mmCIF file of C-alpha atoms and ligand atoms in Angstrom:
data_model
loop_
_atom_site.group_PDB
_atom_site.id
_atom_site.type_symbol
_atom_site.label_atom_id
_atom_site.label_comp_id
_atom_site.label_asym_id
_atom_site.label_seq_id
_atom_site.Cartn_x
_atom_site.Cartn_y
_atom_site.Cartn_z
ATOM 1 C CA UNK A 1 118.803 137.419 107.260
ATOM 2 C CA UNK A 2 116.825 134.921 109.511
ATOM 3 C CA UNK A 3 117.873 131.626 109.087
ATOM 4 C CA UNK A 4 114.917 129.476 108.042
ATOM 5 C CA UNK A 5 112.566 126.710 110.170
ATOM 6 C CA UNK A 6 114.167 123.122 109.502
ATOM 7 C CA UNK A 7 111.772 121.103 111.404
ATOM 8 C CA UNK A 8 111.182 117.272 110.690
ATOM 9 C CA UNK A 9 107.407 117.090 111.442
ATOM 10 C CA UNK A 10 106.174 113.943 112.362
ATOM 11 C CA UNK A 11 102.089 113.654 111.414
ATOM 12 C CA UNK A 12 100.176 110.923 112.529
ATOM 13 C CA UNK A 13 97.168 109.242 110.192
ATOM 14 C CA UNK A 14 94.036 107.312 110.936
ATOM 15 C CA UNK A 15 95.213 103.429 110.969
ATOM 16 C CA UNK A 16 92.503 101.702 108.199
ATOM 17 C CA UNK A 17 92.965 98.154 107.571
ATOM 18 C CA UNK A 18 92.118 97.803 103.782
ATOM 19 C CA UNK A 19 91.996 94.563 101.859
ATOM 20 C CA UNK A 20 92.951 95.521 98.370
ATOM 21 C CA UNK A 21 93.323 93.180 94.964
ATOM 22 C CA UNK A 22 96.231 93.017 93.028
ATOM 23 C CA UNK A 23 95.774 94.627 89.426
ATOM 24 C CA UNK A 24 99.202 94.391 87.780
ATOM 25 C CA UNK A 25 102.702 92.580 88.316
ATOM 26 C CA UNK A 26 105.650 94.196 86.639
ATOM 27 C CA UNK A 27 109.405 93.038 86.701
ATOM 28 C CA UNK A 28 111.395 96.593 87.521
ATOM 29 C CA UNK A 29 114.546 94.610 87.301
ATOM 30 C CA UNK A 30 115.665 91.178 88.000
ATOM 31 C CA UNK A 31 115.246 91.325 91.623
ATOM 32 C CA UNK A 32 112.235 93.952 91.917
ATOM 33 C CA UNK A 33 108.925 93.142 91.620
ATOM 34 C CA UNK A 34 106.600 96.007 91.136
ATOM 35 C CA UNK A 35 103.060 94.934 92.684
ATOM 36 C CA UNK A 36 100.228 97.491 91.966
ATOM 37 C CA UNK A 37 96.800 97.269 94.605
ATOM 38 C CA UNK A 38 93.484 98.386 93.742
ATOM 39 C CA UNK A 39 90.494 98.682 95.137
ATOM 40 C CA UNK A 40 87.917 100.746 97.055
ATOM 41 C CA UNK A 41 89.351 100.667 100.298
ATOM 42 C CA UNK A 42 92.348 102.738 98.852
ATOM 43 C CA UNK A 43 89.516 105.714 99.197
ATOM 44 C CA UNK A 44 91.326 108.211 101.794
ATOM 45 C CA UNK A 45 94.944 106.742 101.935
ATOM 46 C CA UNK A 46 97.151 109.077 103.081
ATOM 47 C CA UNK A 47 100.617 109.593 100.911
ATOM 48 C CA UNK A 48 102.451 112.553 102.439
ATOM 49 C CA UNK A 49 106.261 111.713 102.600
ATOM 50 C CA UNK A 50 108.902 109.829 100.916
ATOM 51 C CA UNK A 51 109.652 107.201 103.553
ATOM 52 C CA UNK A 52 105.978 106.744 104.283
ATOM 53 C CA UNK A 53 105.751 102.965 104.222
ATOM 54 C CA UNK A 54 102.738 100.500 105.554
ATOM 55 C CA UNK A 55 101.968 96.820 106.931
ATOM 56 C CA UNK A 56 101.042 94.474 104.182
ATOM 57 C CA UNK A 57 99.450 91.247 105.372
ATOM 58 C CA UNK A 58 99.965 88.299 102.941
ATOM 59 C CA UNK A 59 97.943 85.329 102.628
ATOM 60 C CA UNK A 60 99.141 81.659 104.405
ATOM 61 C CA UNK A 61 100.083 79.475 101.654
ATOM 62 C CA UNK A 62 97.216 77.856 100.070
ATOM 63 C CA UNK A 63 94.801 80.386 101.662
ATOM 64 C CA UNK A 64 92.955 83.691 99.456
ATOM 65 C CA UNK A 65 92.573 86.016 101.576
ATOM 66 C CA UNK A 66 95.229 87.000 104.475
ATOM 67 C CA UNK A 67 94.468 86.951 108.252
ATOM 68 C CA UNK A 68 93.753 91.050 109.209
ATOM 69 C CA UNK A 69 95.412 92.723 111.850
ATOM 70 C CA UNK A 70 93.413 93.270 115.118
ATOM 71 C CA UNK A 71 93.723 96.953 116.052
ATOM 72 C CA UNK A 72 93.280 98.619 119.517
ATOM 73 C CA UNK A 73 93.179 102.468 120.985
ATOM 74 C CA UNK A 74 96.968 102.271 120.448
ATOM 75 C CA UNK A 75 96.834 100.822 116.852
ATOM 76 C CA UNK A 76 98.205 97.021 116.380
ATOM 77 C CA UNK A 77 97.076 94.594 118.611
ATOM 78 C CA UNK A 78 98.463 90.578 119.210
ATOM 79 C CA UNK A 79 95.408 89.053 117.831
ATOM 80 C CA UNK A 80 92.412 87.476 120.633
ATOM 81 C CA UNK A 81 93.496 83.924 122.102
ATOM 82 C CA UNK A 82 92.852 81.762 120.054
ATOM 83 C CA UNK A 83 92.718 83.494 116.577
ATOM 84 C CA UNK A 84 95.103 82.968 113.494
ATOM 85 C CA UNK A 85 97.980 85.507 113.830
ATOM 86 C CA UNK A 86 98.437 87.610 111.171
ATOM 87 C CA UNK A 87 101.831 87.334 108.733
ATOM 88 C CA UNK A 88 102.753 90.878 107.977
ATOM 89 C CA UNK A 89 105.940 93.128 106.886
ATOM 90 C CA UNK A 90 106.997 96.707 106.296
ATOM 91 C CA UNK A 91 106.998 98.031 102.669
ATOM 92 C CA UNK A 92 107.156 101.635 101.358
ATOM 93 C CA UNK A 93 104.663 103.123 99.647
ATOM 94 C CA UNK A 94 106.300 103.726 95.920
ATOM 95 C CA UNK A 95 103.478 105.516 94.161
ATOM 96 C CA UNK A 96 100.206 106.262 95.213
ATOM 97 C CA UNK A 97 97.416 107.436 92.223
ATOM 98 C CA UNK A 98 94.178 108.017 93.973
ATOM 99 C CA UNK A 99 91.990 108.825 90.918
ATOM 100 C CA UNK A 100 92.842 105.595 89.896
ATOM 101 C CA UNK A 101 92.735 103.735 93.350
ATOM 102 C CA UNK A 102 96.389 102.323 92.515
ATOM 103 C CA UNK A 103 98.732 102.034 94.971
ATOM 104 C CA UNK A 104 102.492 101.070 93.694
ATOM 105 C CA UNK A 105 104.544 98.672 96.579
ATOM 106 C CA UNK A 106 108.081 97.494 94.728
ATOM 107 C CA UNK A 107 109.316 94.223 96.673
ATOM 108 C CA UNK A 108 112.925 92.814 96.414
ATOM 109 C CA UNK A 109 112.805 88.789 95.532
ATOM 110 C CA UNK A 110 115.738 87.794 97.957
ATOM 111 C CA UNK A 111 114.387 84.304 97.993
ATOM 112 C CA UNK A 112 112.905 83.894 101.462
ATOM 113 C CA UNK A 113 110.060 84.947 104.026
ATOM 114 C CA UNK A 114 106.463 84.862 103.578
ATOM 115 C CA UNK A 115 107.070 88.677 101.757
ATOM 116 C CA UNK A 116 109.844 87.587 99.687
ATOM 117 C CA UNK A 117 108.344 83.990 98.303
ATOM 118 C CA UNK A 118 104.571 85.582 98.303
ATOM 119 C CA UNK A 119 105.992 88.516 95.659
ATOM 120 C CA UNK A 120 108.021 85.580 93.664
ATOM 121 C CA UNK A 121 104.153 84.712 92.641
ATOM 122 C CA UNK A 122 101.917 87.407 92.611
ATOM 123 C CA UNK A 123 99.297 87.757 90.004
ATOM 124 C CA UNK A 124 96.827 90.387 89.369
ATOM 125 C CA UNK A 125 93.808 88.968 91.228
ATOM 126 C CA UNK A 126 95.171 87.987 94.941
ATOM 127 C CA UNK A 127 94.667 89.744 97.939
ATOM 128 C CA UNK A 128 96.971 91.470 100.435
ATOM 129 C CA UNK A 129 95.793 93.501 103.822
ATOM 130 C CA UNK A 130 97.768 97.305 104.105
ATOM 131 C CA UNK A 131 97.592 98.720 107.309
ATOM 132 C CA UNK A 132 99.040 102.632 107.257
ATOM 133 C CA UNK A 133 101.057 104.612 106.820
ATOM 134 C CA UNK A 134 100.776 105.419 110.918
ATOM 135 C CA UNK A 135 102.746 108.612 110.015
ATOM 136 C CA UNK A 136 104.722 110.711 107.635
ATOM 137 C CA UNK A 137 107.913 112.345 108.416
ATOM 138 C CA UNK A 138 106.988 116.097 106.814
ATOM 139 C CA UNK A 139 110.523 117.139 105.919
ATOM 140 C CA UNK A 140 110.725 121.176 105.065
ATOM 141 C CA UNK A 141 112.889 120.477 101.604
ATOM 142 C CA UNK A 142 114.229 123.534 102.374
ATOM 143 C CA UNK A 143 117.837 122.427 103.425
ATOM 144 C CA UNK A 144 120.880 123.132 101.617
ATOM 145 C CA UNK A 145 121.946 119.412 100.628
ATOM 146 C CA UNK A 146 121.021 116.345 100.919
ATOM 147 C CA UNK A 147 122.680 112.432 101.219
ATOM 148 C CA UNK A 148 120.559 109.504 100.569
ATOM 149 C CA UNK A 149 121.951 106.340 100.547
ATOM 150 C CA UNK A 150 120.573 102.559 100.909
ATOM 151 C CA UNK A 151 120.100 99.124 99.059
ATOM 152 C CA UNK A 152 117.048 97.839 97.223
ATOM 153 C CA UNK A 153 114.776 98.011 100.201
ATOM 154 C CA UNK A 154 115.719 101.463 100.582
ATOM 155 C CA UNK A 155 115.350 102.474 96.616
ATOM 156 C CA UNK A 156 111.656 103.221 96.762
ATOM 157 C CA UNK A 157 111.809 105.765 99.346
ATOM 158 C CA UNK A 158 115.427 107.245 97.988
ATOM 159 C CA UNK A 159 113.205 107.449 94.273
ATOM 160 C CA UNK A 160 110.953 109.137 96.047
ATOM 161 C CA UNK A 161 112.996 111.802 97.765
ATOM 162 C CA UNK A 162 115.123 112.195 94.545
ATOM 163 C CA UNK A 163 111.725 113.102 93.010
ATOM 164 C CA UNK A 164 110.882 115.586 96.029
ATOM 165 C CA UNK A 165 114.258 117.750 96.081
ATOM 166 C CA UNK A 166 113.946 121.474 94.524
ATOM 167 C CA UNK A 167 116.493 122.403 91.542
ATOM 168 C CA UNK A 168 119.645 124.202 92.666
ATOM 169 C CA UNK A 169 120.113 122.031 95.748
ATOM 170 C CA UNK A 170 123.141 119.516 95.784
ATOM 171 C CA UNK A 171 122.363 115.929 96.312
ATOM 172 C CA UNK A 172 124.165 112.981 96.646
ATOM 173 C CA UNK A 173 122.776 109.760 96.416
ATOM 174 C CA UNK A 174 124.594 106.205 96.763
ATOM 175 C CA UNK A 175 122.621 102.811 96.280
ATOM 176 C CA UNK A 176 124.244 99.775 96.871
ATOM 177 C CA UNK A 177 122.565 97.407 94.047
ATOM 178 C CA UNK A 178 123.629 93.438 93.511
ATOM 179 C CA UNK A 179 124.730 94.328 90.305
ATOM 180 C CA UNK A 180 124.223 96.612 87.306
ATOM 181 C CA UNK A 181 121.227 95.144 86.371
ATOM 182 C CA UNK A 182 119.698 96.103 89.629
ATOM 183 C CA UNK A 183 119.753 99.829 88.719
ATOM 184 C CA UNK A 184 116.617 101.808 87.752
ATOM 185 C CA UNK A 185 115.646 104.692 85.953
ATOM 186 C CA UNK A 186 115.601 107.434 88.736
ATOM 187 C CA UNK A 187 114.469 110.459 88.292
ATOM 188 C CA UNK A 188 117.001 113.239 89.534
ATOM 189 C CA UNK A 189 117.766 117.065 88.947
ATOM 190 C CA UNK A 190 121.211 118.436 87.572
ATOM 191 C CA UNK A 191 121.722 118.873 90.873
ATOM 192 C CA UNK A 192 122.555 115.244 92.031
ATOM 193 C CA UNK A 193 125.357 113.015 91.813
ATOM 194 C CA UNK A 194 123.922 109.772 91.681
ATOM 195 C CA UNK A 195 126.485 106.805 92.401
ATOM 196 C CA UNK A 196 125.176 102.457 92.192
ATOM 197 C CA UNK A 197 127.676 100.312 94.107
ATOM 198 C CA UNK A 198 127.547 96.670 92.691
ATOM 199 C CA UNK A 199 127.715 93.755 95.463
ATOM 200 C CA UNK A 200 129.062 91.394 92.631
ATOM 201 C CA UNK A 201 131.873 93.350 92.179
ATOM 202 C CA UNK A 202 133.141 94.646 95.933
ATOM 203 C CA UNK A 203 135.860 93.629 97.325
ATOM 204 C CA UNK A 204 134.246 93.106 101.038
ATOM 205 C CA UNK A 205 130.811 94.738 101.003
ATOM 206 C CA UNK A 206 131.949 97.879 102.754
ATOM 207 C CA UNK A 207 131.325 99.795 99.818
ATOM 208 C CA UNK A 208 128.534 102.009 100.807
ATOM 209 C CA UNK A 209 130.134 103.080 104.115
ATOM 210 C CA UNK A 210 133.582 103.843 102.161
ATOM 211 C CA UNK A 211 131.323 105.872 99.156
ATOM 212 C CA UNK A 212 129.221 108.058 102.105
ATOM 213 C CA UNK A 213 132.880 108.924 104.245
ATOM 214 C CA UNK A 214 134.570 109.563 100.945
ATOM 215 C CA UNK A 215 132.011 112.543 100.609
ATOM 216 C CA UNK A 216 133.267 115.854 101.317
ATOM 217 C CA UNK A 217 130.372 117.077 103.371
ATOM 218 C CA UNK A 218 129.232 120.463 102.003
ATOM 219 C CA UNK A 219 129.303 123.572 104.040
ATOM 220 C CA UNK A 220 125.480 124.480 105.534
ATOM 221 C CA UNK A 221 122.549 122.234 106.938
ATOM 222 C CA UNK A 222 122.025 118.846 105.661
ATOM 223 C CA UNK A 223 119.427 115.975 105.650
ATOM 224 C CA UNK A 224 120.901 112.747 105.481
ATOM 225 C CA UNK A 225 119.134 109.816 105.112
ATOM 226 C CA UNK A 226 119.479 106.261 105.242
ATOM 227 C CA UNK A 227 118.251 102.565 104.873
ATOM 228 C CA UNK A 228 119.060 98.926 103.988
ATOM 229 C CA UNK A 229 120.434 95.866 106.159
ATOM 230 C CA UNK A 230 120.624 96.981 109.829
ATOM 231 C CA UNK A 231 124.180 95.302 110.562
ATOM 232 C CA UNK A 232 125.532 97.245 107.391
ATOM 233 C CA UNK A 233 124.390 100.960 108.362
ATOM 234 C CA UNK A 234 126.231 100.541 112.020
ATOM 235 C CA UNK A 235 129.135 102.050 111.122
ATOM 236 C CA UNK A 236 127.736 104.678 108.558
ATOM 237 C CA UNK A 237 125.393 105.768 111.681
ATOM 238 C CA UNK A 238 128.198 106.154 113.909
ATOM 239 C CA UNK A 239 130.189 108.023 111.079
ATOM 240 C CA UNK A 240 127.161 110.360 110.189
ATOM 241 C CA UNK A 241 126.492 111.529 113.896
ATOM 242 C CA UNK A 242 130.133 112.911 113.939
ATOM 243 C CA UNK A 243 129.764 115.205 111.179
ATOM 244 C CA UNK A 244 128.342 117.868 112.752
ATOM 245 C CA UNK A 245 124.539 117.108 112.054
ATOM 246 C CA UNK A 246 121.694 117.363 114.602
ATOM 247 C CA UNK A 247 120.339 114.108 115.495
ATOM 248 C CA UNK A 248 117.317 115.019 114.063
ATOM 249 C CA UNK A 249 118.662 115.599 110.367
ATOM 250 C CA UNK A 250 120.385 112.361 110.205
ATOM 251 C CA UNK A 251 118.141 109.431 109.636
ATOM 252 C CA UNK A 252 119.575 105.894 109.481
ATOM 253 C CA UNK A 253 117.116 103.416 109.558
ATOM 254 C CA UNK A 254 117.651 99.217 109.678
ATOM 255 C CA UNK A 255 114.800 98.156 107.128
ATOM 256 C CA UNK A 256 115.816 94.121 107.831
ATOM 257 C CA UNK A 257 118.584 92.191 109.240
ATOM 258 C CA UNK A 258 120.499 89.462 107.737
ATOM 259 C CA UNK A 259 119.457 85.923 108.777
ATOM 260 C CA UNK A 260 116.492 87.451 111.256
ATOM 261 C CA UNK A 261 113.100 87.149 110.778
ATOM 262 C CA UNK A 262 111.414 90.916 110.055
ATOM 263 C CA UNK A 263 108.845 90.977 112.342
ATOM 264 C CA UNK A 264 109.195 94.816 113.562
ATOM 265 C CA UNK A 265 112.392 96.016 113.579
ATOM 266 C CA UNK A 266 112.935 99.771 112.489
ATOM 267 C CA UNK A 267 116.797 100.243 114.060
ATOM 268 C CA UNK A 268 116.957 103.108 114.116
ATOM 269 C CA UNK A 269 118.649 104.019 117.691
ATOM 270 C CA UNK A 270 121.266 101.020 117.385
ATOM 271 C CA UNK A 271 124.378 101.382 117.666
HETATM 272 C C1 FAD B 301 110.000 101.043 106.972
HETATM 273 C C2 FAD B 301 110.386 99.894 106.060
HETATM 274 C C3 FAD B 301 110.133 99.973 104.699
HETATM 275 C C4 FAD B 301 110.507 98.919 103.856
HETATM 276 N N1 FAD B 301 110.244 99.019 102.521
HETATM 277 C C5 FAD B 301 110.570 97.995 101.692
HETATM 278 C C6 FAD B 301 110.270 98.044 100.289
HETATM 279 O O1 FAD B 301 109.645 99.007 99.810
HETATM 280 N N2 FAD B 301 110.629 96.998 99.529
HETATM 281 C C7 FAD B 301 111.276 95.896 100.050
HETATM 282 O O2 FAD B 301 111.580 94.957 99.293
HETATM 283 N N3 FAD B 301 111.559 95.816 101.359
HETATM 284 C C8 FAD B 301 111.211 96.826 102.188
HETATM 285 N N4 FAD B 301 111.479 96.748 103.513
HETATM 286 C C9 FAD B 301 112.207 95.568 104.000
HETATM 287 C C10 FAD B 301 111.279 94.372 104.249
HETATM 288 O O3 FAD B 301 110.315 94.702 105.238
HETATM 289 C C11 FAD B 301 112.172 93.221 104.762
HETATM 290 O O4 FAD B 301 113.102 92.878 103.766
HETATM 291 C C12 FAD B 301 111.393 92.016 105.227
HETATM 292 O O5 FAD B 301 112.277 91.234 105.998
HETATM 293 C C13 FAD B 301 110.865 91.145 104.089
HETATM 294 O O6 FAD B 301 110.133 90.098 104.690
HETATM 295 P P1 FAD B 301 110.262 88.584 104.207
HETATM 296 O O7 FAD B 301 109.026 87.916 104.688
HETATM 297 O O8 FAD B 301 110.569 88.577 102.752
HETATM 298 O O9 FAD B 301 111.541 88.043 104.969
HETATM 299 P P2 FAD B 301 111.681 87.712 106.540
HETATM 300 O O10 FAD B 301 110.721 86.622 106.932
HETATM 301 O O11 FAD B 301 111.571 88.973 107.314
HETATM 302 O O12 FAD B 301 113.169 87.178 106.624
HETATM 303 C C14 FAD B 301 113.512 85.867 106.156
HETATM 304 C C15 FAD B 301 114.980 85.866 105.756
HETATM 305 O O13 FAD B 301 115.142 86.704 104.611
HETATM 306 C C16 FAD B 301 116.212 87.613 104.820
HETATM 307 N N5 FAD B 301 115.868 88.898 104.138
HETATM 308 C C17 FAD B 301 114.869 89.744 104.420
HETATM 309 N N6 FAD B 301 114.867 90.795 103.570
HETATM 310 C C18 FAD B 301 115.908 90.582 102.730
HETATM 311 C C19 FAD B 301 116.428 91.317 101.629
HETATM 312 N N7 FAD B 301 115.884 92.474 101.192
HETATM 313 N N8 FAD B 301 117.513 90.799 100.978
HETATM 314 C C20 FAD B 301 118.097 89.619 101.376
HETATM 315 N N9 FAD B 301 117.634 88.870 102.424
HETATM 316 C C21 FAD B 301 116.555 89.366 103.081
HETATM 317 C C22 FAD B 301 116.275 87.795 106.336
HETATM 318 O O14 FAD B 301 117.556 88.204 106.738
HETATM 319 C C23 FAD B 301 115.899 86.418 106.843
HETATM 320 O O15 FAD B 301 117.045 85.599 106.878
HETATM 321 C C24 FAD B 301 111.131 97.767 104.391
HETATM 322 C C25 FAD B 301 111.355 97.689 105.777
HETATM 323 C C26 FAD B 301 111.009 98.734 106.596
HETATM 324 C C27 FAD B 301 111.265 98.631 108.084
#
């Protein structure tokens, strides 16, 4: 029997700014804001993976339209002397429908940054940039379990692989939530053991690293991966790259850091 190809394929895309109109606002839970874009320049975005995520460029305060991104041979540029700079931040891609020209971007209200207070407000009619996605991770689907863990930053990518696993594979899947309200309706297979951690109820916020070690790893090749604050996944990081994993099928990724300013931080090499 020949053991099959499990190859995480990285494929790049053509970088498009596109200046798209919100079309509908819709509370997913106290703390999630679901945002959906519109527009023409949606025409040939490219959706391939469940982490694929883009830039979205809001708006100053007070301001319609937001400043663009300047783009060079080797994608983002800092913007000409001179010119406004524009105020941008990482979000996943949560549903793309291109018959409709909807795009789907779910945003956590935490309370502060231009992201955070701009998605406290939005209303169909305003205007964000999107630049991306740059890439998409191509992952086979074809191993024989898989751990996905992460907090609400980390829930639209973790729907979207829980949508994306075949029947008959185990999963496991932990999301640390503020509280039960915070959970959504994902949708899983028999297959996977889905677990919410509520912050309101922990008794020091180590939760998530505690639920993934208490896991008795299965036998066989598995994909782990994982996002939220970048302080928090440290230790899970460490912990994962001991069990026995190449590098390559463990993916723990810092999507923002507490008390830091997002600007472009993707940690995942930190230790
Ligand atoms: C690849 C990738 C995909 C991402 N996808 C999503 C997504 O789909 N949805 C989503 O909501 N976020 C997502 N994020 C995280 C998002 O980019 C950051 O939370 C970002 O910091 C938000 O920008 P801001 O302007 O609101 O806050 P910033 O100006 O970056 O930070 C201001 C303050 O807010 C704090 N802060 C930032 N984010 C949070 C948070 N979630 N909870 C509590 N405090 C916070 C910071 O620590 C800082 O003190 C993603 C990040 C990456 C790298």
């Amino acid at each position: 029997m020949t053991t099959p190809a499990r190859e995480i394929e990285m494929v790049w895309h053509d970088l498009t700014p596109r200046l798209l109109e919100v079309a509908r606002v819709r509370r997913v839970t106290p703390r999630t804001v679901r945002v959906t874009l519109t527009g023409e320049d949606l025409d040939g975005f490219c959706y391939a993976a469940p982490d694929d995520h883009v830039k979205v460029f809001f708006p100053e305060p007070g301001a319609e339209l937001p400043v663009m991104p300047t783009l060079g041979p080797d994608g983002l540029e800092p913007p000409p002397p001179g010119s406004p700079r524009p105020t941008f931040r990482d979000y996943t891609v949560r549903h793309l429908r291109p018959e409709r020209r909807e795009l789907d971007i779910d945003f956590v209200l935490h309370g502060h940054g231009p992201a955070g207070v701009w998605a406290a407000q939005a209303a169909p009619g305003q205007q964000l940039g999107v630049l991306g996605p740059r890439g998409s991770n191509i992952n086979p689907m074809n191993f024989d379990w898989y751990l996905f863990a992460g907090d609400e930053t980390a829930l639209p990518s973790l729907a979207a692989w829980l949508e994306k696993v075949p029947a008959g594979v185990p999963v496991f899947a932990f999301v640390d939530v503020a509280d039960a309200a915070e959970e959504q309706d994902l949708t899983v297979t028999a297959d996977t053991t889905l677990v919410w951690l509520h912050r309101d109820t922990s008794i020091d916020g180590g939760h998530l690293e505690r639920a993934i070690r208490g896991l008795e790893v299965p036998p066989g090749a598995g994909y782990c991966w994982v996002a939220g604050e970048a302080g928090s996944l440290k230790p899970i990081r460490r912990y994962l790259r001991t069990i026995g994993l190449p590098r390559d099928w463990v993916e723990v990724d810092g999507y923002w850091k507490r008390g830091t300013v997002n600007l472009d931080h993707h940690d995942d090499d930190e230790d």
